[in-house]
Amino acid sequence: DPGHPRAPADTGMYLVWAGLVLGTIVLAQSYSMASRATKGDQLHFHLFWLGIFLFLIPAALKLLSPRTRDLDRYLILIALGLYSYLPKFLAYPGGPAYFDEYAHTAQVDRLYENGLLFMKNNQVVVIGDYPAMHAATASIRHLTGLSTYHAAVVLLLVLHVLTMIGVFSIAARISDSRHVGGIAALFYAVGPGFWFFNTQFAYEAFA
């Protein structure tokens, strides 16, 4: 549009990538401080939200702008999908965190060892009937040699990115606008469930 000249491709993206790097550092520091915090100490909590917004604000501004390049929209959505998993990973970097995750992890270990689908699980009985997530994770283990936990992390990262691209694609198709698609993905991404509930190694994330 001659009346609205496009900004240089990297003008706002420098802020996005700087926010991504700085936000990651601040988030890591907030979790490090949280592990040593005493009762009543809230500094780590404030640093957590600072780290979130350091990336989220410039990313949101670029997605909200109608002049953002399509390539930049995709790159931001990929980064947002990865970044939204970071708090869970920093909180529990070495293994599963929640009850369902332990059950799913055990199911993957058993599948990896004996190759049998639809095995019963005494912790969460119903998961034996739905082996897709376990099969995908066990396949990653076979292909990469990673542990079950790290194979699950890889799967969750891929799923988070695909979710962002999927919401973007659906909204863009319906509205015939990639700008609208980016806004829709942004609204989905800022929901707390996407950052916490859907980062569990459980069917919420796989669905």
mmCIF file of C-alpha atoms in Angstrom:
data_model
loop_
_atom_site.group_PDB
_atom_site.id
_atom_site.type_symbol
_atom_site.label_atom_id
_atom_site.label_comp_id
_atom_site.label_asym_id
_atom_site.label_seq_id
_atom_site.Cartn_x
_atom_site.Cartn_y
_atom_site.Cartn_z
ATOM 1 C CA ASP A 1 0.000 0.000 0.000
ATOM 2 C CA PRO A 2 1.715 3.265 -1.134
ATOM 3 C CA GLY A 3 -0.012 5.191 1.640
ATOM 4 C CA HIS A 4 1.470 2.913 4.295
ATOM 5 C CA PRO A 5 5.051 2.060 3.368
ATOM 6 C CA ARG A 6 6.296 -1.172 4.893
ATOM 7 C CA ALA A 7 8.819 -0.781 7.680
ATOM 8 C CA PRO A 8 12.234 -2.388 7.138
ATOM 9 C CA ALA A 9 12.065 -6.110 7.734
ATOM 10 C CA ASP A 10 14.158 -6.074 10.891
ATOM 11 C CA THR A 11 13.056 -2.825 12.560
ATOM 12 C CA GLY A 12 10.794 -4.312 15.216
ATOM 13 C CA MET A 13 12.252 -7.801 15.056
ATOM 14 C CA TYR A 14 15.437 -6.651 16.761
ATOM 15 C CA LEU A 15 13.314 -5.829 19.798
ATOM 16 C CA VAL A 16 11.535 -9.185 19.570
ATOM 17 C CA TRP A 17 14.780 -11.187 19.532
ATOM 18 C CA ALA A 18 16.361 -8.984 22.197
ATOM 19 C CA GLY A 19 13.278 -9.522 24.352
ATOM 20 C CA LEU A 20 13.519 -13.271 23.761
ATOM 21 C CA VAL A 21 17.145 -13.402 24.928
ATOM 22 C CA LEU A 22 16.725 -11.033 27.863
ATOM 23 C CA GLY A 23 13.454 -12.632 28.907
ATOM 24 C CA THR A 24 15.067 -16.066 28.969
ATOM 25 C CA ILE A 25 17.895 -14.778 31.162
ATOM 26 C CA VAL A 26 15.498 -13.034 33.552
ATOM 27 C CA LEU A 27 13.209 -16.083 33.776
ATOM 28 C CA ALA A 28 16.158 -18.348 34.534
ATOM 29 C CA GLN A 29 17.298 -15.937 37.224
ATOM 30 C CA SER A 30 13.822 -15.783 38.754
ATOM 31 C CA TYR A 31 13.697 -19.574 39.148
ATOM 32 C CA SER A 32 17.217 -19.622 40.545
ATOM 33 C CA MET A 33 16.207 -17.013 43.140
ATOM 34 C CA ALA A 34 12.958 -18.851 43.887
ATOM 35 C CA SER A 35 14.918 -21.941 44.926
ATOM 36 C CA ARG A 36 16.659 -19.867 47.604
ATOM 37 C CA ALA A 37 13.808 -17.516 48.545
ATOM 38 C CA THR A 38 12.715 -17.096 52.133
ATOM 39 C CA LYS A 39 9.153 -16.644 53.297
ATOM 40 C CA GLY A 40 7.723 -13.317 52.198
ATOM 41 C CA ASP A 41 10.360 -12.738 49.528
ATOM 42 C CA GLN A 42 8.571 -11.720 46.310
ATOM 43 C CA LEU A 43 11.439 -10.530 44.120
ATOM 44 C CA HIS A 44 11.608 -13.777 42.161
ATOM 45 C CA PHE A 45 7.867 -13.496 41.439
ATOM 46 C CA HIS A 46 8.276 -9.991 39.994
ATOM 47 C CA LEU A 47 11.281 -11.105 37.944
ATOM 48 C CA PHE A 48 9.209 -13.962 36.539
ATOM 49 C CA TRP A 49 6.603 -11.604 35.112
ATOM 50 C CA LEU A 50 9.277 -9.208 33.901
ATOM 51 C CA GLY A 51 10.838 -12.077 31.980
ATOM 52 C CA ILE A 52 7.477 -13.023 30.471
ATOM 53 C CA PHE A 53 6.680 -9.497 29.323
ATOM 54 C CA LEU A 54 10.172 -8.735 28.006
ATOM 55 C CA PHE A 55 9.417 -11.073 25.122
ATOM 56 C CA LEU A 56 5.625 -11.086 25.050
ATOM 57 C CA ILE A 57 5.157 -7.323 24.620
ATOM 58 C CA PRO A 58 7.389 -6.784 21.556
ATOM 59 C CA ALA A 59 6.125 -10.060 20.082
ATOM 60 C CA ALA A 60 2.523 -8.940 20.570
ATOM 61 C CA LEU A 61 3.169 -5.539 19.036
ATOM 62 C CA LYS A 62 4.622 -7.141 15.919
ATOM 63 C CA LEU A 63 1.742 -9.605 15.612
ATOM 64 C CA LEU A 64 -0.796 -6.799 16.063
ATOM 65 C CA SER A 65 0.813 -4.676 13.352
ATOM 66 C CA PRO A 66 -0.736 -5.091 9.895
ATOM 67 C CA ARG A 67 2.645 -4.243 8.305
ATOM 68 C CA THR A 68 4.564 -7.181 9.760
ATOM 69 C CA ARG A 69 5.991 -9.544 7.155
ATOM 70 C CA ASP A 70 4.420 -12.996 6.935
ATOM 71 C CA LEU A 71 7.818 -14.612 7.543
ATOM 72 C CA ASP A 72 8.242 -12.574 10.713
ATOM 73 C CA ARG A 73 4.795 -13.649 11.924
ATOM 74 C CA TYR A 74 5.757 -17.302 11.531
ATOM 75 C CA LEU A 75 9.075 -16.775 13.293
ATOM 76 C CA ILE A 76 7.387 -15.016 16.212
ATOM 77 C CA LEU A 77 4.793 -17.770 16.552
ATOM 78 C CA ILE A 78 7.500 -20.441 16.553
ATOM 79 C CA ALA A 79 9.430 -18.503 19.200
ATOM 80 C CA LEU A 80 6.257 -18.006 21.231
ATOM 81 C CA GLY A 81 5.510 -21.710 21.116
ATOM 82 C CA LEU A 82 8.990 -22.515 22.416
ATOM 83 C CA TYR A 83 9.061 -19.694 24.968
ATOM 84 C CA SER A 84 5.733 -20.683 26.494
ATOM 85 C CA TYR A 85 7.244 -24.020 27.520
ATOM 86 C CA LEU A 86 10.198 -22.386 29.260
ATOM 87 C CA PRO A 87 8.585 -21.749 32.693
ATOM 88 C CA LYS A 88 7.607 -25.415 33.057
ATOM 89 C CA PHE A 89 11.052 -26.566 31.953
ATOM 90 C CA LEU A 90 12.819 -24.213 34.358
ATOM 91 C CA ALA A 91 10.585 -25.271 37.239
ATOM 92 C CA TYR A 92 11.140 -29.007 36.639
ATOM 93 C CA PRO A 93 14.248 -29.404 34.466
ATOM 94 C CA GLY A 94 15.097 -32.982 35.372
ATOM 95 C CA GLY A 95 11.923 -35.007 35.217
ATOM 96 C CA PRO A 96 8.114 -35.106 35.398
ATOM 97 C CA ALA A 97 6.306 -32.848 37.812
ATOM 98 C CA TYR A 98 2.677 -33.938 38.149
ATOM 99 C CA PHE A 99 0.820 -37.151 38.874
ATOM 100 C CA ASP A 100 -0.383 -37.786 35.332
ATOM 101 C CA GLU A 101 3.095 -37.126 33.977
ATOM 102 C CA TYR A 102 4.535 -39.938 36.086
ATOM 103 C CA ALA A 103 1.884 -42.327 34.774
ATOM 104 C CA HIS A 104 2.502 -41.353 31.148
ATOM 105 C CA THR A 105 6.262 -41.537 31.621
ATOM 106 C CA ALA A 106 5.979 -45.061 33.056
ATOM 107 C CA GLN A 107 3.754 -46.046 30.148
ATOM 108 C CA VAL A 108 6.336 -44.830 27.629
ATOM 109 C CA ASP A 109 9.119 -46.697 29.443
ATOM 110 C CA ARG A 110 7.159 -49.930 29.290
ATOM 111 C CA LEU A 111 6.279 -49.426 25.632
ATOM 112 C CA TYR A 112 9.917 -48.684 24.800
ATOM 113 C CA GLU A 113 11.042 -51.869 26.542
ATOM 114 C CA ASN A 114 8.522 -54.384 25.197
ATOM 115 C CA GLY A 115 6.898 -52.680 22.191
ATOM 116 C CA LEU A 116 3.359 -53.550 23.319
ATOM 117 C CA LEU A 117 0.531 -51.063 22.833
ATOM 118 C CA PHE A 118 -2.633 -50.850 24.964
ATOM 119 C CA MET A 119 -0.932 -51.960 28.169
ATOM 120 C CA LYS A 120 -2.830 -51.376 31.392
ATOM 121 C CA ASN A 121 -1.627 -48.678 33.753
ATOM 122 C CA ASN A 122 -2.384 -48.926 37.454
ATOM 123 C CA GLN A 123 -1.806 -45.218 38.106
ATOM 124 C CA VAL A 124 -4.200 -43.817 35.486
ATOM 125 C CA VAL A 125 -6.252 -46.726 34.166
ATOM 126 C CA VAL A 126 -7.683 -45.057 31.063
ATOM 127 C CA ILE A 127 -4.352 -44.159 29.432
ATOM 128 C CA GLY A 128 -3.742 -47.760 28.387
ATOM 129 C CA ASP A 129 -6.497 -47.359 25.796
ATOM 130 C CA TYR A 130 -4.933 -44.291 24.152
ATOM 131 C CA PRO A 131 -1.324 -45.054 23.192
ATOM 132 C CA ALA A 132 -0.696 -42.388 20.534
ATOM 133 C CA MET A 133 1.306 -40.008 22.719
ATOM 134 C CA HIS A 134 3.277 -42.877 24.233
ATOM 135 C CA ALA A 135 4.043 -44.312 20.809
ATOM 136 C CA ALA A 136 5.207 -40.917 19.517
ATOM 137 C CA THR A 137 7.467 -40.412 22.530
ATOM 138 C CA ALA A 138 8.885 -43.938 22.356
ATOM 139 C CA SER A 139 9.582 -43.390 18.648
ATOM 140 C CA ILE A 140 11.555 -40.241 19.477
ATOM 141 C CA ARG A 141 13.525 -42.291 22.017
ATOM 142 C CA HIS A 142 14.344 -44.925 19.406
ATOM 143 C CA LEU A 143 15.347 -42.341 16.801
ATOM 144 C CA THR A 144 17.422 -40.070 19.046
ATOM 145 C CA GLY A 145 18.586 -42.122 22.025
ATOM 146 C CA LEU A 146 17.143 -39.529 24.397
ATOM 147 C CA SER A 147 15.640 -40.460 27.742
ATOM 148 C CA THR A 148 11.873 -40.638 28.087
ATOM 149 C CA TYR A 149 11.818 -37.271 29.850
ATOM 150 C CA HIS A 150 13.847 -35.484 27.181
ATOM 151 C CA ALA A 151 11.931 -37.206 24.386
ATOM 152 C CA ALA A 152 8.755 -35.880 26.034
ATOM 153 C CA VAL A 153 10.264 -32.383 26.133
ATOM 154 C CA VAL A 154 11.009 -32.587 22.403
ATOM 155 C CA LEU A 155 7.453 -33.737 21.687
ATOM 156 C CA LEU A 156 5.918 -30.982 23.825
ATOM 157 C CA LEU A 157 8.038 -28.317 22.141
ATOM 158 C CA VAL A 158 6.955 -29.539 18.712
ATOM 159 C CA LEU A 159 3.306 -29.651 19.807
ATOM 160 C CA HIS A 160 3.468 -26.112 21.206
ATOM 161 C CA VAL A 161 4.875 -24.767 17.964
ATOM 162 C CA LEU A 162 2.330 -26.699 15.889
ATOM 163 C CA THR A 163 -0.468 -25.338 18.065
ATOM 164 C CA MET A 164 0.625 -21.774 17.335
ATOM 165 C CA ILE A 165 0.871 -22.445 13.599
ATOM 166 C CA GLY A 166 -2.428 -24.334 13.644
ATOM 167 C CA VAL A 167 -4.412 -21.560 15.336
ATOM 168 C CA PHE A 168 -2.790 -19.042 13.012
ATOM 169 C CA SER A 169 -3.652 -21.099 9.912
ATOM 170 C CA ILE A 170 -7.276 -21.703 10.911
ATOM 171 C CA ALA A 171 -7.946 -18.043 11.706
ATOM 172 C CA ALA A 172 -6.112 -16.865 8.582
ATOM 173 C CA ARG A 173 -8.117 -19.264 6.417
ATOM 174 C CA ILE A 174 -11.445 -18.187 7.910
ATOM 175 C CA SER A 175 -10.688 -14.459 7.760
ATOM 176 C CA ASP A 176 -8.539 -14.505 4.603
ATOM 177 C CA SER A 177 -6.005 -12.439 6.564
ATOM 178 C CA ARG A 178 -2.648 -13.508 7.978
ATOM 179 C CA HIS A 179 -2.803 -10.438 10.191
ATOM 180 C CA VAL A 180 -5.979 -11.753 11.818
ATOM 181 C CA GLY A 181 -4.365 -15.195 12.038
ATOM 182 C CA GLY A 182 -1.455 -13.756 13.996
ATOM 183 C CA ILE A 183 -3.789 -11.946 16.377
ATOM 184 C CA ALA A 184 -5.826 -15.114 16.955
ATOM 185 C CA ALA A 185 -2.673 -17.108 17.745
ATOM 186 C CA LEU A 186 -1.556 -14.351 20.100
ATOM 187 C CA PHE A 187 -4.837 -14.454 22.011
ATOM 188 C CA TYR A 188 -4.568 -18.232 22.289
ATOM 189 C CA ALA A 189 -0.958 -17.995 23.432
ATOM 190 C CA VAL A 190 -1.567 -15.580 26.305
ATOM 191 C CA GLY A 191 -4.037 -17.932 27.997
ATOM 192 C CA PRO A 192 -2.566 -19.409 31.198
ATOM 193 C CA GLY A 193 -3.568 -22.915 30.152
ATOM 194 C CA PHE A 194 -1.186 -22.772 27.200
ATOM 195 C CA TRP A 195 1.767 -21.875 29.465
ATOM 196 C CA PHE A 196 1.018 -24.279 32.299
ATOM 197 C CA PHE A 197 -1.769 -26.818 31.793
ATOM 198 C CA ASN A 198 -0.746 -27.650 28.214
ATOM 199 C CA THR A 199 2.934 -27.973 29.084
ATOM 200 C CA GLN A 200 2.289 -31.167 31.029
ATOM 201 C CA PHE A 201 3.288 -34.479 29.500
ATOM 202 C CA ALA A 202 -0.339 -35.543 29.380
ATOM 203 C CA TYR A 203 -3.250 -35.672 26.960
ATOM 204 C CA GLU A 204 -4.065 -31.986 27.433
ATOM 205 C CA ALA A 205 -0.891 -31.072 25.573
ATOM 206 C CA PHE A 206 -1.156 -33.882 23.021
ATOM 207 C CA ALA A 207 -4.769 -33.005 22.175
#
